[in-house]
XYZ file of C-alpha atoms in Angstrom:
572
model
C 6.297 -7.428 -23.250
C 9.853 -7.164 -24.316
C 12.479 -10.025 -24.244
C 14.693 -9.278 -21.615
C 18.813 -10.480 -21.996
C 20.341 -13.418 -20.806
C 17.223 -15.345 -19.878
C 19.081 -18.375 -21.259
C 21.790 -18.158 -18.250
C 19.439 -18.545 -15.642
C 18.014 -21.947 -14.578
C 16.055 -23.050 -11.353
C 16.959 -26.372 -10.068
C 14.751 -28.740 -7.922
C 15.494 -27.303 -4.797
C 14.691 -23.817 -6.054
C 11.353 -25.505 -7.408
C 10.493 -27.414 -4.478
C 10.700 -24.300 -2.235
C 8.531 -22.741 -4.355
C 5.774 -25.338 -4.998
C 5.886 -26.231 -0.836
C 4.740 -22.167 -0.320
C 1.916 -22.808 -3.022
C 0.944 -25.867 -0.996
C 0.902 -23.792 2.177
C -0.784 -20.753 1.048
C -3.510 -23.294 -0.866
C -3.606 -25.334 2.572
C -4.648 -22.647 4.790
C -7.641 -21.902 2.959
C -8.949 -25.372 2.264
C -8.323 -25.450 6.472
C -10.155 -22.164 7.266
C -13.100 -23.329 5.001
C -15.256 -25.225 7.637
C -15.041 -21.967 9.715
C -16.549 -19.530 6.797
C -20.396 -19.680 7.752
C -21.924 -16.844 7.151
C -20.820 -13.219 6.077
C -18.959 -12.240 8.962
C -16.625 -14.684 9.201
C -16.094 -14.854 5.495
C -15.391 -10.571 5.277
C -14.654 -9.577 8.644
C -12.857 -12.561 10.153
C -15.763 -12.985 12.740
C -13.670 -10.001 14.827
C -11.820 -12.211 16.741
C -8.003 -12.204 15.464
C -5.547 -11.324 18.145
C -3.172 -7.969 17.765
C -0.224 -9.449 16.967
C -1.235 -11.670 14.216
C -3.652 -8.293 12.753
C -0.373 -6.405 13.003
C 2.205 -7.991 11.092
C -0.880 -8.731 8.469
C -1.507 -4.639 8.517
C 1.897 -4.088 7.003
C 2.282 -7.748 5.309
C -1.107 -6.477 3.365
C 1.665 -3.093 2.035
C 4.467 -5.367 1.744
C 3.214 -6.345 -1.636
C 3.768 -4.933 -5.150
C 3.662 -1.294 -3.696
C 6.838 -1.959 -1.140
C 9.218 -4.844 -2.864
C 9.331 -3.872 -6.547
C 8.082 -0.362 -6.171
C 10.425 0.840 -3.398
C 13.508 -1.084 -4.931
C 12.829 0.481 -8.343
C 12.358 4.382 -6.016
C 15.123 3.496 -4.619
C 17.324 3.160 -7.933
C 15.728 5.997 -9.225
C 15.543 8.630 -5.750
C 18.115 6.523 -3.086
C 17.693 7.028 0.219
C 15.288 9.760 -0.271
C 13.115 6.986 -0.623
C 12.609 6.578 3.368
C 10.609 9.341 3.649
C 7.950 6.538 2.525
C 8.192 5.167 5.792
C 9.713 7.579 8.499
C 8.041 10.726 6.928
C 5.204 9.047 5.149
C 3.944 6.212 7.477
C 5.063 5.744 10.787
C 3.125 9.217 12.139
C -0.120 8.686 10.065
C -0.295 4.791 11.940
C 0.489 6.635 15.046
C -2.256 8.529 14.648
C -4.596 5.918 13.610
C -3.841 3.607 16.331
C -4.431 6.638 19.083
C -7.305 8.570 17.275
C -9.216 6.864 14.346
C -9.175 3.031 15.613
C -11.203 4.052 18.748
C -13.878 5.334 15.967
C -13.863 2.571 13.525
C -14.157 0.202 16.032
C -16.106 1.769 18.343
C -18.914 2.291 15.850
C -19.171 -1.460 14.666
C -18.750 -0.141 10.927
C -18.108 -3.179 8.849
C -15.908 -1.101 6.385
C -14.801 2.563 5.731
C -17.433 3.620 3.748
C -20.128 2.495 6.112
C -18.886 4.648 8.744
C -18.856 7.993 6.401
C -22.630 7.016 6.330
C -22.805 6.619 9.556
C -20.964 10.043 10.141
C -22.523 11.164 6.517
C -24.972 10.026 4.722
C -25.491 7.639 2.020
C -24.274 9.369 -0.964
C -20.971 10.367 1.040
C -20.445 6.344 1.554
C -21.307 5.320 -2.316
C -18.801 7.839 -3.777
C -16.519 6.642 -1.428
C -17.214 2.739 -2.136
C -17.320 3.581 -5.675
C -14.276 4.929 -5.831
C -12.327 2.827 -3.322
C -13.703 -0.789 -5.250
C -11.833 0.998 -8.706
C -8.733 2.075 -6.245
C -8.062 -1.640 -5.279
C -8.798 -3.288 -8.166
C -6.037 -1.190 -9.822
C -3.709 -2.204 -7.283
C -4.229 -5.791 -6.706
C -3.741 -5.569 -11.121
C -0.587 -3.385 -10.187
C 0.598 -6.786 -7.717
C -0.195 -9.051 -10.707
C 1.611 -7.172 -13.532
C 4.804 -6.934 -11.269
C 4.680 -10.791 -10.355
C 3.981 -11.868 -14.031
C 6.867 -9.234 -15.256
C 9.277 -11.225 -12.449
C 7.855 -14.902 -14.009
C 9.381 -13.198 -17.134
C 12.419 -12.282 -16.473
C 13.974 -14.691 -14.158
C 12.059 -17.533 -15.312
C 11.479 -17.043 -19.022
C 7.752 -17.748 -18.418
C 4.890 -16.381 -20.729
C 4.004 -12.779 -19.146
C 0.366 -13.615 -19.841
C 0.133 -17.321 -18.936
C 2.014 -16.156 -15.675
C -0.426 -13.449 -14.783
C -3.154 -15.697 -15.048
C -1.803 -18.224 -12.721
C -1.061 -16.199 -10.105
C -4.318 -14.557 -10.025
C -5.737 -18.420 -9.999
C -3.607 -18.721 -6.811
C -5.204 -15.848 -4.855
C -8.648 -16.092 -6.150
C -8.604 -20.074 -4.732
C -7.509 -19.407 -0.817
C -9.244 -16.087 -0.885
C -12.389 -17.686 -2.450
C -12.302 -20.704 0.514
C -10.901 -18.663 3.335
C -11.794 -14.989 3.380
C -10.385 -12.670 4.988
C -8.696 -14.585 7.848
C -7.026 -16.844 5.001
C -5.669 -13.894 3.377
C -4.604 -12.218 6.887
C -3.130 -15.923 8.020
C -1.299 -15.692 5.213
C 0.297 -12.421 5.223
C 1.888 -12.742 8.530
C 3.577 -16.435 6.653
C 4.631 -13.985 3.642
C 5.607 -11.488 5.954
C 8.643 -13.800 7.461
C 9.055 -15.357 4.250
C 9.498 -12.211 2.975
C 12.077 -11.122 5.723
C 14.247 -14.440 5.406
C 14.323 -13.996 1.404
C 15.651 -10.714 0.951
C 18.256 -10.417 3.811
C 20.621 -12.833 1.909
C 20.190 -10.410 -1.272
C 21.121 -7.290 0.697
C 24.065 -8.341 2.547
C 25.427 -10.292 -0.761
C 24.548 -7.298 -2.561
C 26.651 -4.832 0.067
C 29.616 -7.372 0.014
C 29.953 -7.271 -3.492
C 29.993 -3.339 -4.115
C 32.459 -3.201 -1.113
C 30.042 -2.456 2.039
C 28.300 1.011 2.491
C 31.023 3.329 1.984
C 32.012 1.188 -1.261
C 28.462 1.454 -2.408
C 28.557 5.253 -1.753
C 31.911 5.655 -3.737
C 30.428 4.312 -6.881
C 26.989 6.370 -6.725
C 29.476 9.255 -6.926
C 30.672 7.844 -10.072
C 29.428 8.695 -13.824
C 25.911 6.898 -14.317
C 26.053 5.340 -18.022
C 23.228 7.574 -19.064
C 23.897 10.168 -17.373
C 21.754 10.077 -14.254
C 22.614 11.778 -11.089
C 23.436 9.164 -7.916
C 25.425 11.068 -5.851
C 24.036 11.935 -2.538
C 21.684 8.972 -3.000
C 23.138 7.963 0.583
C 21.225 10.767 2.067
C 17.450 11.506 3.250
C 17.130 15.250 3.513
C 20.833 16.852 2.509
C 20.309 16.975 -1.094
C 16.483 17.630 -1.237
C 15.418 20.964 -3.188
C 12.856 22.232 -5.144
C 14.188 20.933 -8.216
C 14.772 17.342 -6.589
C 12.553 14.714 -8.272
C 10.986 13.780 -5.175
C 8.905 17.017 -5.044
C 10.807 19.485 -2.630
C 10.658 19.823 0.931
C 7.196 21.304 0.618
C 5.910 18.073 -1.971
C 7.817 15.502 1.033
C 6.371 17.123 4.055
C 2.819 18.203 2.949
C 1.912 16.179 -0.035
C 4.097 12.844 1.268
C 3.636 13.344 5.049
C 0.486 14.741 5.747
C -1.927 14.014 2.522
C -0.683 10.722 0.711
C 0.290 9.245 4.351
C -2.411 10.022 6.886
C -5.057 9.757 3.603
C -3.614 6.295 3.013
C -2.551 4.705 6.348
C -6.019 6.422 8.065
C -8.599 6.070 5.714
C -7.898 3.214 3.021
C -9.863 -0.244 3.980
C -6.945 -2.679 2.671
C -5.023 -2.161 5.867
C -7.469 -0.535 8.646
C -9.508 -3.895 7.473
C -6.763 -5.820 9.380
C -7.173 -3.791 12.799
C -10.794 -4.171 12.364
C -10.554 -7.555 12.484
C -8.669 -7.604 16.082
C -10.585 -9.366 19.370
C -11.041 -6.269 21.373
C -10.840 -1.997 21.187
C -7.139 -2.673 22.726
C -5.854 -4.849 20.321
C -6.967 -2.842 17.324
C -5.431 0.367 18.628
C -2.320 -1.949 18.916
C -2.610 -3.243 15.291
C -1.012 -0.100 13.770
C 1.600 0.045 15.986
C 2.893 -3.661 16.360
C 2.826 -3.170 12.573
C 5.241 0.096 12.724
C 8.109 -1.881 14.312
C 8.998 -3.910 11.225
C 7.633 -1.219 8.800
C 10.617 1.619 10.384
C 13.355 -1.230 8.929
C 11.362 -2.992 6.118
C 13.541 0.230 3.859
C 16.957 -2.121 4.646
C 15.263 -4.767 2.696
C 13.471 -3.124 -0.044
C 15.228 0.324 -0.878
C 19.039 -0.591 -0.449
C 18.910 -3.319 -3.218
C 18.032 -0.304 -5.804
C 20.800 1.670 -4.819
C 22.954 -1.791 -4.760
C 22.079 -1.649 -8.578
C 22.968 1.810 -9.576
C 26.127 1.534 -8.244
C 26.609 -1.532 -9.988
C 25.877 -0.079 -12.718
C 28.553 3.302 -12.041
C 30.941 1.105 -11.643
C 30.688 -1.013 -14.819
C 30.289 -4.436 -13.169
C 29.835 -6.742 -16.260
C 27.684 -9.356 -15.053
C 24.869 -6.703 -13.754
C 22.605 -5.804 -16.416
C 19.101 -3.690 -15.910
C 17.603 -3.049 -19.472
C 16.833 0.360 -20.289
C 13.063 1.827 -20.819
C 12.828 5.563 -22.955
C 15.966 7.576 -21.543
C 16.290 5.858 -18.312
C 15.960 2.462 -16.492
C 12.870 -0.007 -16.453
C 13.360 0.193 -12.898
C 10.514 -2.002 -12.048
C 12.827 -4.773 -12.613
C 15.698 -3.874 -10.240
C 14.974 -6.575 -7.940
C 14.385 -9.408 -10.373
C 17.716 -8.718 -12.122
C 19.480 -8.397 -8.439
C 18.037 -11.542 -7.780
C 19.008 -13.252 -11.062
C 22.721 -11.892 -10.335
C 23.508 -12.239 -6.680
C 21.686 -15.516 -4.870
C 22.633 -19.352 -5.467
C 20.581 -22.249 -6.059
C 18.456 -22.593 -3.013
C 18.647 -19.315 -1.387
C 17.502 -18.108 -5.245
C 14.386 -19.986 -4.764
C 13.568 -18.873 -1.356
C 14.184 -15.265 -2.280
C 11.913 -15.890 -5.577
C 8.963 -17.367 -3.257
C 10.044 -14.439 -1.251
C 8.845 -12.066 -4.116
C 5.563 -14.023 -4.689
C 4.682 -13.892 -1.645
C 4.967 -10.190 -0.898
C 2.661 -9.759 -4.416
C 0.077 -12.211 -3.558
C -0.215 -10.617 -0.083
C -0.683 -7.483 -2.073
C -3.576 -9.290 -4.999
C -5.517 -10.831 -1.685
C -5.091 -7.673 0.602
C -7.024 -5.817 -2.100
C -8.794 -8.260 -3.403
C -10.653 -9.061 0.200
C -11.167 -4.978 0.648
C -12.384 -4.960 -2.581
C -15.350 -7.481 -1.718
C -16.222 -6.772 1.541
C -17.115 -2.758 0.129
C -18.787 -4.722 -3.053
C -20.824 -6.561 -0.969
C -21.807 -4.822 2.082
C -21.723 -1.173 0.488
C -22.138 -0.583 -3.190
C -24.459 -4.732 -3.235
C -26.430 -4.510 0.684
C -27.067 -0.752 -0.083
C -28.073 -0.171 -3.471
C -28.441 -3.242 -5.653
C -30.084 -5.815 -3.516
C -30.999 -5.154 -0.024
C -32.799 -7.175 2.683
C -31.639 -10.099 1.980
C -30.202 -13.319 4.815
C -27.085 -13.625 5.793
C -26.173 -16.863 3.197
C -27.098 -14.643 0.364
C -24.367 -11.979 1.122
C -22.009 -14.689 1.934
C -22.188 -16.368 -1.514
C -22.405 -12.674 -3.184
C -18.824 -11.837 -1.137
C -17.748 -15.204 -2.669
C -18.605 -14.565 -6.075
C -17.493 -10.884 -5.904
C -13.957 -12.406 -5.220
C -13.920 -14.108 -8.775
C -15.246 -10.985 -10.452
C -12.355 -8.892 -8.463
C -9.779 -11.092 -9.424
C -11.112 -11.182 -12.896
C -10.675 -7.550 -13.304
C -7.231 -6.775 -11.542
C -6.374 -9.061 -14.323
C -7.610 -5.966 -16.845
C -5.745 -3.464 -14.994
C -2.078 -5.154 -14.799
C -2.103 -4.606 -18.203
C -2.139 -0.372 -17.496
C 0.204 -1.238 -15.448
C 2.826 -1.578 -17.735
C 2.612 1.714 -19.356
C 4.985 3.113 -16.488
C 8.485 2.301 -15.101
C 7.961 2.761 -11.987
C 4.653 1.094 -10.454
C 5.284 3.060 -7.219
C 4.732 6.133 -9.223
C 1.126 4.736 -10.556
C 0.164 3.634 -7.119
C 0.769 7.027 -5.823
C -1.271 8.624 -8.701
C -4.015 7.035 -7.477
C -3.791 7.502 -4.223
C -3.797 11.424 -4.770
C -6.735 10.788 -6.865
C -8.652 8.481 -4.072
C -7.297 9.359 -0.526
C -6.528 12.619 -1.239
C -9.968 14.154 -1.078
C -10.853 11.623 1.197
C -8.903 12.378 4.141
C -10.305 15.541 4.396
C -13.425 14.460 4.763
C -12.425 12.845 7.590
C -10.090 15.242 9.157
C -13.404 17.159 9.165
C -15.768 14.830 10.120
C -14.304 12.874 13.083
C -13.113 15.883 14.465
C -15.715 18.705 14.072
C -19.446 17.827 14.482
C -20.554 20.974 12.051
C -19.241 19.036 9.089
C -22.419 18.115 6.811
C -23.163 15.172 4.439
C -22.759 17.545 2.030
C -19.941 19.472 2.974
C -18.247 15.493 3.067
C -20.015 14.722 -0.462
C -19.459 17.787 -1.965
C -15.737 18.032 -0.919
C -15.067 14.657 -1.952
C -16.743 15.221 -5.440
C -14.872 18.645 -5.889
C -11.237 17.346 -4.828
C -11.266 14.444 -6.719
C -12.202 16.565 -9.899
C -9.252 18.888 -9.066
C -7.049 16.046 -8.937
C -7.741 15.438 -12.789
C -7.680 18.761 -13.584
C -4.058 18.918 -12.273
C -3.172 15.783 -13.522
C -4.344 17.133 -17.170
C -2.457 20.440 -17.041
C 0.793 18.975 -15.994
C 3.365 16.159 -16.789
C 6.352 15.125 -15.348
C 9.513 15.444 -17.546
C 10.022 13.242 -20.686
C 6.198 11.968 -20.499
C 5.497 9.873 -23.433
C 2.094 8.893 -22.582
C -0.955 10.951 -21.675
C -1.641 8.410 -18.614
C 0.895 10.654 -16.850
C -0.801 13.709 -17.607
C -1.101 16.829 -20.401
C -4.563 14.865 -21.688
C -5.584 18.586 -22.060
C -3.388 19.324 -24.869
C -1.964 22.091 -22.546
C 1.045 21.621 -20.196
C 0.983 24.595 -17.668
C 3.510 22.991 -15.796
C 6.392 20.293 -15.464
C 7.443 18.278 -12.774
C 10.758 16.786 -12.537
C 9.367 13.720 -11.907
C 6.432 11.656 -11.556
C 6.282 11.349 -7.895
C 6.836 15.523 -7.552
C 3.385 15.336 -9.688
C 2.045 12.955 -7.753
C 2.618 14.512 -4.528
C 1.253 18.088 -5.648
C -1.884 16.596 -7.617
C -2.540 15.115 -3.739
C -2.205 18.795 -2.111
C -3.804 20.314 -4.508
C -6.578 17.531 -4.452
C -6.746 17.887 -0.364
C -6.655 21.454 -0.126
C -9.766 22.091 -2.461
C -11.309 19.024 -0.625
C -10.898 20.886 3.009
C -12.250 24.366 1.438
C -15.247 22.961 -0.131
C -16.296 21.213 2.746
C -16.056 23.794 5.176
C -17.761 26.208 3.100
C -20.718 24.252 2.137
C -21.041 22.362 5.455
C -21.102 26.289 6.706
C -23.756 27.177 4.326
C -25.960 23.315 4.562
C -27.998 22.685 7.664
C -26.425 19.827 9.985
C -29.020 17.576 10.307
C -27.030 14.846 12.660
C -27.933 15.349 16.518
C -24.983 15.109 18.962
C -26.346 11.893 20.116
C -26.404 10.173 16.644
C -22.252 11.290 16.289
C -21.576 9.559 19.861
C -18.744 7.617 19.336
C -18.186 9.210 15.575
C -17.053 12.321 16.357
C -13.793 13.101 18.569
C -15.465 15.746 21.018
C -18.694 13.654 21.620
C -17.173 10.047 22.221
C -15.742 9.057 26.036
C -12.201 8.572 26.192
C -11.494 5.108 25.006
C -10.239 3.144 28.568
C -7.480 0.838 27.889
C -7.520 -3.061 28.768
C -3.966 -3.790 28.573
C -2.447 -5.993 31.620
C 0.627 -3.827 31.315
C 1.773 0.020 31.060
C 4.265 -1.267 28.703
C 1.222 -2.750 26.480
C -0.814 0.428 26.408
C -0.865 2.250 22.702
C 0.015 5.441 24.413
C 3.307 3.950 25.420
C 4.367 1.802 21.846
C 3.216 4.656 20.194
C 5.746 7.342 22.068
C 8.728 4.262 21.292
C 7.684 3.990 17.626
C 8.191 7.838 16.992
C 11.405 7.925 18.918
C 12.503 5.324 16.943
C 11.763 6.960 13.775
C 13.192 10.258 14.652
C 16.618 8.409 15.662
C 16.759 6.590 12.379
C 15.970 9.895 10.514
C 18.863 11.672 12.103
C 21.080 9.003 11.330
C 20.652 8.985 7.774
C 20.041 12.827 6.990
């Protein structure tokens, strides 16, 4: 890792330290508490079920607000600006929507313990082992994607050894996780989702006051970049989007943003429909999504706006901003550690930098606790050792935790090799969810789909996904982890994230044909009475316990979209 400049200039003091050791006592404190109630499998994986909504729905987006939202979404928005929303408005809020009012009625409904167990429910088996398979390597890589960025942070504001700082964070999370579970890691997101909150506001509205508020901040993105990047317009969403725009287009936003990467992420990966799962009743699941969406339509204030903050600190020359260069642009990765290190005092510096460690460990335990309950119950239960009593699985999900942990280490290392972590996260997602959400697009909602069909367009996606990724690159690759491992570049992309988001159409698209045409030329072998309550047409329409209208999903989810369409408008 490379020395970064000025580390001598920065120094915590006690109160910085103490905030910072009392959230390590905390997180530590709620799993030594929630021990005595892990005693058996389904409390330790599943959080026995009983968690009410609001608590599963500020820990469905806490378990995002890791890794993938702080650093990523800063560094996308220094690189993108306020093109960047279309993460959330565009590319969340109607995929959890449509989770809360369609999918959660099936995933709870059918008492599948995890993701993959309901595509063999829907399935068959080999439709839920690719899928575990695959999923188990999907989180590992992004809990290691949550470590690298936290030990890179320990590095630069600190001064800490990258390596010695990796593994002590990864110590952290493997403790509570390994004593508490899943409700210790979902207790604790909704603490690191305030913390989070309270820790960057100072940083924004310090940040705005010192490039002279928003209009200040738009007059120097206008200006001349010192390498000779392109800011202006950075204020806006959708003016300045073309094909040529790094983010992919309005075709690469819409399709391969909206509809693939979203509704393939927010519908069908474990790490956050894990959290609804684990709500008291059908009601309070279906509300999980949606109590979530509230914070998620502003979390972009927090996150985004600092890495615009920094460009036009950069424009305008301001001496005492630095943000080291990596190839011909920005290691923009470290946008918010350097805004941190620039703007907050002693005190409020320490709460923002427990601020940042929290939103990565939510990220290392949110995938670390997917990643074991699919070990255990999927890829373990189902093909290694089955049959065995309830202890057994519960000490396997235990142990599974170390071995997770153990190997995210591994991956924070790939990590590195990119500027921009939200661009590797999103890689793999077109590689994973991709495929995968047209399996389900087809199987909840058409009851001809076949195992096959599902297997077979899973198996046939995911291998188009590499071929793409091998015949392309973005522009100024300089490793073959982005792409061109063929030897032969058909096309460029100018930029990762355009790749990204075409490698998931692509991926989807050959995915929906292949299993439409084999489930149309394989026999069904699933009677209607088998897909009760799997498939849309066959299940009763779910009845709602709410006490109040204003309660009901139906209603928060018509608010949440209006909400999002109003904030869209705003900032065209």
């Amino acid at each position: 890792m490379e020395t970064l400049p000025n580390l001598e200039q920065f120094n915590l003091t006690w109160i910085d330290y103490s905030i910072m050791i009392i959230y390590f006592a905390f997180v530590l404190g709620i799993g030594w508490a929630l021990k005595k109630y892990m005693k058996n499998a389904t409390d330790f994986l599943e959080a026995g079920r009983s968690l009410p909504a609001w608590v599963t729905g500020l820990a469905f987006i806490s378990a995002n607000l890791g890794a993938l939202e702080v650093i990523g979404m800063a560094a996308s928005g220094a690189k993108y600006g306020m093109a960047t929303v279309h993460f959330y408005w565009i590319g969340a809020i109607p995929a959890m929507i449509f989770l809360a009012i369609f999918m959660m009625p099936f995933y709870y409904g059918s008492k599948a313990r995890s993701v993959p167990e309901y595509l063999k429910l829907r399935f068959d088996e080999k439709t839920r082992g690719f899928n575990a398979f695959s999923f188990a390597i999907m989180t590992i890589f992004a809990s290691g994607i949550s470590m690298y960025a936290l030990a890179l942070l320990m590095e630069t504001l600190l001064g800490w050894n990258f390596h010695m700082s990796l593994f002590i964070s990864a110590f952290i999370v493997l403790i509570y996780t390994y004593l508490g579970g899943l409700s210790s890691a979902i207790y604790n997101e909704v603490l690191q989702f305030f913390l989070i909150v309270i820790g960057f506001l100072p940083l924004v509205i310090i940040g705005l006051i010192k490039v002279g508020g928003w209009d200040g901040m738009v007059n120097k993105l206008a200006m001349p970049n010192p390498l000779g990047l392109d800011t202006s317009g950075f204020d806006h969403s959708w003016q300045n989007i073309s094909p040529e725009h790094p983010m992919g287009g309005w075709i690469g936003i819409f399709f391969g943003l909206g509809f693939v990467l979203s509704f393939g992420y927010w519908c069908t990966n474990f790490l956050v429909v894990q959290r609804a799962m684990a709500a008291g009743s059908m009601s309070d699941a279906r509300k999980t999504p949606l109590i979530g969406a509230f914070p998620k339509m502003f979390i972009p204030f927090l996150v985004i706006i600092p890495g615009m903050i920094a460009m036009a600190l950069l424009n305008s020359g301001d001496e005492t901003f630095h943000l080291p260069a990596k190839g011909s642009s920005y290691d923009y990765d470290l946008v918010i550690p350097m805004m941190l290190k620039r703007f907050l005092p002693t005190g409020v510096l320490g709460l923002g930098l427990t601020a940042l460690m929290a939103s990565f460990m939510s990220g290392m335990a949110g995938n670390v606790t997917a990643f074991n309950t699919v070990f255990t119950y999927d890829i373990y239960q189902s093909y290694l050792v089955p049959g065995k009593s309830d202890s057994h699985y519960l000490r396997v999900g235990q142990l599974t935790t170390i071995f997770g942990v153990l190997v995210s280490i591994l991956t924070a290392y790939v990590a590195a090799m990119f500027n921009n972590i939200m661009d590797f996260l999103q890689l793999i997602f077109a590689f994973i969810n991709a495929p995968l959400f047209a399996a389900f697009l087809m199987g909840m909602f058409t009851k001809r789909t076949t195992g096959h069909g599902a297997f077979w367009g899973l198996l046939t996606g995911t291998f188009s996904a590499g071929l793409v990724h091998g015949f392309t690159q973005p522009v100024g690759a300089e490793s073959l982890v982005k792409g061109g491992w063929t030897g032969t570049v058909l096309q460029t992309f100018p930029s990762e994230m355009a790749q990204n988001f075409w490698i998931a159409i692509i991926a989807f698209s050959v995915a929906l044909v292949a299993t439409i045409v084999i489930s149309l030329l394989t026999k069904r072998t699933k009677t209607d009475e088998e897909l009760r309550g799997l498939v849309y047409q066959l299940t009763p329409k779910t009845i709602d316990d709410s006490k109040h209208w204003y309660h009901r999903p139906g209603f928060l989810a018509w608010v949440v979209g209006i909400i999002a369409v109003i904030l869209s408008i705003i900032f065209w």
